[in-house]
Amino acid sequence: MRMWSQNLIALVELFAPSEYVLTFDKSCGPVQDILQSDDSNHVMGLHLPERMIIIANHQIYADWIYIWGIAHLAGAHGAVKIILKKSLEYLPIYGTKLAFDKDNIINNLQRSKRHHLPMWLVLFPEGTVISDCTRKKSKEYAEKNNMKDNRYTLLPRSTGLRLCTTVLEDSIEYVYDFTIGYSGIKPNEIPENVFTIQSIFFFNQYPKQIHIHVRRYRVDSIPYHNEQEFSQWTFDRWAEKDQLMDTFYRTGSFDDNSVTVPIKLKTSIVELAQIWIFMVPYLFLLKFSTQLKYAICNLFK
């Protein structure tokens, strides 16, 4: 898994060179305790727990790639587990490693808990990215339940997150909350229409900066034992995310006190050569899958 994830970082570094702009909320503790810097004060890595749940807003289908890059900075890239909806199980190349059904989720989480295995469990409670269709469904749900809809995020679903939190409970200390924004996207645009996985890796259209606001919550402070309270807790988090996204689109960042880190491999020349040997087949497969997708789309136009 570590070699596979290094392939992923190498793809980004080669085809979509970009950088993180990281903002750490005070809930994360002193920033100097999180950052690993060299003698020139360049950030080389992050000190983050080896076991945690990560929740994030879902802007584009490539979100998980950039979250994996954060794991790479923390040396946890071999421990990432990402839960996506079942329909994404057959995403070319990488998707087969990401989608799980309920039984597999429980079995994997219990195993990691039993053996104290490192794990970054990533969930997107919105369930999918923003589109005209999902935006409409979110609005309809809000109206039906007398709620306020969000502008930059979809209303989240709490069932999967509650299941994972309940199974893991005292085996993890924190839930980390990532709010993601991309440079090059305007407030009125649908992010996935701007940056697709194909455009990022094959058409030189990718975000130059990936802004991530990081906040954390102690698991024992989250009301996961009560379904209604947990659902409200999740809605509240997404309302906060929407406010953060509003700030991002108005100012271009989540906060002035941010740290910039380039996305690149931390590896030797020998390891890099090994990565490229493994990567060559992936490049051909990904290129073929992209061509096939467009051929099918053109066929049904």
XYZ file of C-alpha atoms in Angstrom:
301
model
C 0.000 0.000 0.000
C 2.861 2.391 0.741
C 4.375 1.861 -2.718
C 0.953 2.256 -4.317
C 0.339 5.524 -2.499
C 3.798 6.809 -3.413
C 2.826 6.210 -7.044
C -0.110 8.496 -6.440
C 2.043 11.300 -5.026
C 4.500 10.890 -7.903
C 1.653 11.286 -10.407
C 0.616 14.558 -8.781
C 4.186 15.835 -8.588
C 4.821 15.073 -12.265
C 1.507 15.900 -13.959
C -0.176 18.368 -11.589
C 2.497 20.125 -9.499
C 0.788 22.002 -6.721
C 1.058 22.949 -3.078
C -0.956 22.749 0.093
C -1.988 25.826 2.011
C -2.709 24.439 5.468
C -4.575 26.219 8.235
C -4.691 24.590 11.664
C -7.474 25.536 14.052
C -6.501 26.106 17.688
C -8.212 22.803 18.527
C -5.243 21.054 16.863
C -2.817 22.370 19.462
C 0.334 24.455 18.920
C 1.239 24.590 15.230
C 4.945 24.214 16.020
C 4.162 20.797 17.501
C 2.485 19.699 14.252
C 5.056 20.846 11.698
C 8.286 19.004 10.920
C 10.714 21.580 9.535
C 14.303 21.458 8.286
C 17.113 23.847 9.229
C 15.845 26.340 6.645
C 12.397 26.273 8.250
C 10.846 24.503 5.251
C 8.024 22.166 6.233
C 9.065 18.582 5.500
C 6.301 16.692 7.254
C 3.517 16.674 9.820
C 3.146 15.189 13.289
C -0.347 13.685 13.317
C -1.871 10.632 15.047
C -1.428 7.243 13.404
C -5.069 6.356 14.117
C -7.916 8.774 13.447
C -11.109 9.444 11.524
C -11.049 12.214 8.919
C -14.217 13.866 7.650
C -14.131 16.253 4.704
C -16.341 18.214 2.358
C -16.483 16.693 -1.130
C -15.648 19.277 -3.789
C -14.184 17.143 -6.582
C -13.617 13.434 -7.158
C -9.881 14.018 -6.711
C -10.358 15.133 -3.083
C -9.192 11.757 -1.816
C -5.921 12.085 -3.756
C -5.033 15.308 -1.974
C -6.021 13.909 1.410
C -3.702 11.002 0.694
C -0.970 13.566 0.124
C -1.514 14.882 3.645
C -1.125 11.328 4.917
C 2.151 11.104 2.990
C 3.415 14.196 4.804
C 2.586 12.496 8.103
C 4.148 9.180 7.082
C 0.712 7.558 7.239
C 0.193 6.980 3.504
C 0.255 3.222 4.009
C -2.558 3.406 6.555
C -5.250 5.295 4.623
C -8.698 3.758 4.236
C -11.242 5.736 2.238
C -14.939 4.959 2.255
C -16.705 5.915 -0.954
C -20.137 5.062 -2.232
C -20.484 1.643 -3.873
C -20.884 3.066 -7.384
C -17.263 4.287 -7.292
C -15.862 0.833 -6.594
C -14.835 0.418 -10.213
C -13.078 3.752 -10.616
C -10.155 2.888 -12.939
C -6.998 1.707 -11.164
C -7.411 3.201 -7.737
C -11.127 2.817 -7.078
C -10.978 -0.905 -6.371
C -9.047 -0.149 -3.215
C -11.543 2.324 -1.812
C -15.145 1.154 -1.819
C -16.486 -1.076 0.950
C -19.899 -2.400 1.850
C -21.181 -2.263 5.423
C -19.964 -5.716 6.478
C -16.491 -5.061 5.108
C -16.383 -1.717 6.881
C -17.198 -3.281 10.246
C -14.806 -6.204 9.758
C -11.926 -3.949 8.720
C -12.499 -1.512 11.560
C -12.765 -4.244 14.167
C -9.590 -5.849 12.874
C -7.682 -2.563 13.010
C -8.969 -1.959 16.513
C -8.150 -5.457 17.721
C -4.576 -5.352 16.414
C -3.973 -1.634 17.062
C -3.136 -1.063 13.394
C -2.335 2.429 12.082
C -5.350 3.784 10.217
C -6.507 7.042 8.705
C -10.176 6.443 7.985
C -11.499 9.031 5.512
C -15.209 9.704 5.007
C -17.136 12.170 2.869
C -20.513 12.485 4.640
C -22.002 14.405 1.711
C -21.820 11.120 -0.196
C -20.966 12.710 -3.528
C -19.677 15.903 -5.112
C -21.722 19.004 -5.842
C -23.590 19.023 -9.157
C -26.803 20.584 -10.424
C -28.601 17.368 -9.512
C -27.154 16.928 -6.011
C -27.546 20.642 -5.294
C -31.257 20.300 -6.103
C -31.631 17.226 -3.880
C -29.906 18.955 -0.984
C -32.230 21.940 -1.333
C -35.308 19.708 -1.475
C -34.200 17.830 1.644
C -33.647 21.104 3.490
C -37.096 22.406 2.540
C -38.777 19.124 3.464
C -37.155 19.113 6.904
C -37.464 22.854 7.532
C -33.704 23.321 7.444
C -31.379 25.850 5.889
C -29.526 24.478 2.882
C -25.820 25.138 2.449
C -24.413 27.114 -0.451
C -20.957 25.598 -0.981
C -21.513 22.130 0.479
C -24.268 19.534 0.421
C -26.191 18.580 3.533
C -24.326 15.613 5.045
C -25.492 12.137 5.947
C -24.408 10.928 9.351
C -25.153 7.180 9.208
C -21.776 5.980 7.921
C -19.788 8.307 10.137
C -21.761 7.258 13.197
C -21.231 3.574 12.371
C -17.469 4.039 12.078
C -17.226 6.166 15.209
C -19.268 3.661 17.198
C -17.145 0.704 16.085
C -13.820 2.441 16.708
C -14.841 4.617 19.689
C -12.102 4.390 22.365
C -9.460 3.077 19.927
C -9.084 6.572 18.458
C -8.784 9.869 20.274
C -9.759 12.391 17.610
C -11.951 13.004 14.603
C -10.113 15.388 12.274
C -12.267 17.729 10.216
C -10.815 18.855 6.860
C -12.447 21.670 4.903
C -11.030 21.766 1.376
C -10.980 24.616 -1.127
C -9.222 24.844 -4.494
C -7.631 27.839 -6.148
C -8.996 28.558 -9.612
C -12.650 27.924 -8.748
C -15.152 30.769 -8.588
C -18.011 30.891 -6.044
C -20.698 30.252 -8.655
C -18.882 27.343 -10.322
C -19.363 23.633 -9.724
C -15.872 22.459 -8.671
C -16.051 19.089 -10.429
C -16.833 20.879 -13.697
C -13.545 22.760 -13.342
C -11.174 20.053 -12.100
C -11.841 16.457 -13.099
C -9.385 13.612 -12.586
C -8.870 13.558 -16.362
C -8.227 17.307 -16.611
C -5.826 17.193 -13.669
C -3.601 14.433 -15.026
C -3.972 14.698 -18.812
C -5.088 18.178 -19.834
C -2.896 20.389 -17.654
C -5.909 21.809 -15.839
C -5.372 21.360 -12.134
C -5.513 23.427 -8.933
C -2.244 25.191 -8.191
C -3.098 25.400 -4.501
C -5.112 23.065 -2.310
C -6.316 24.919 0.775
C -7.179 22.742 3.760
C -8.549 24.006 7.048
C -7.946 21.462 9.816
C -9.961 21.177 13.000
C -10.218 18.279 15.422
C -12.725 16.943 17.952
C -12.159 14.525 20.780
C -14.220 11.402 20.182
C -15.472 11.414 23.767
C -16.964 14.885 23.145
C -19.061 13.707 20.176
C -22.617 12.422 20.888
C -22.332 9.321 18.683
C -24.384 7.159 21.068
C -27.503 9.191 20.276
C -28.605 9.087 16.633
C -30.553 12.354 16.641
C -27.904 14.310 18.520
C -25.162 12.933 16.302
C -27.097 13.871 13.176
C -27.443 17.428 14.469
C -23.754 17.501 15.391
C -22.888 16.566 11.795
C -25.229 19.201 10.330
C -23.623 21.805 12.602
C -20.155 20.879 11.365
C -21.261 21.304 7.757
C -22.855 24.658 8.496
C -19.464 25.727 9.853
C -17.794 24.369 6.728
C -20.109 26.425 4.565
C -19.090 29.545 6.475
C -15.432 28.623 6.020
C -15.985 28.151 2.290
C -17.662 31.553 2.130
C -14.554 33.075 3.713
C -12.351 31.170 1.286
C -14.192 32.399 -1.793
C -14.272 35.985 -0.540
C -10.642 36.227 0.586
C -8.809 33.456 -1.271
C -7.822 31.620 1.912
C -9.251 30.213 5.118
C -6.949 32.256 7.326
C -3.888 34.475 7.070
C -1.979 32.201 9.444
C -1.405 29.343 7.021
C 1.514 27.132 6.045
C 2.491 26.361 2.449
C 3.838 22.897 1.642
C 4.636 21.585 -1.873
C 3.261 18.193 -2.869
C 6.265 16.010 -3.577
C 7.789 12.674 -2.709
C 10.046 12.250 0.284
C 12.182 9.436 -1.066
C 15.591 8.387 -2.377
C 16.617 8.037 -6.028
C 16.512 4.229 -5.780
C 13.011 4.254 -4.311
C 11.916 6.748 -6.946
C 13.147 4.418 -9.711
C 11.178 1.558 -8.166
C 8.070 3.717 -8.076
C 8.314 4.527 -11.776
C 8.769 0.859 -12.677
C 5.478 0.136 -10.937
C 3.809 3.257 -12.310
C 4.293 2.750 -16.062
C 1.445 0.208 -16.410
C -0.865 2.509 -14.427
C -0.257 5.383 -16.826
C -1.247 3.320 -19.853
C -4.341 1.962 -18.100
C -5.458 5.386 -16.906
C -4.944 6.876 -20.353
C -6.893 4.032 -21.955
C -9.763 4.336 -19.465
C -9.987 8.073 -20.187
C -10.088 7.525 -23.961
C -12.708 4.816 -23.524
C -14.876 7.101 -21.394
C -14.880 9.863 -24.009
C -15.535 7.354 -26.807
C -18.603 6.050 -24.973
C -19.829 9.580 -24.243
C -19.477 10.557 -27.912
C -21.294 7.406 -28.965
C -24.403 8.408 -27.035
C -24.427 12.110 -27.897
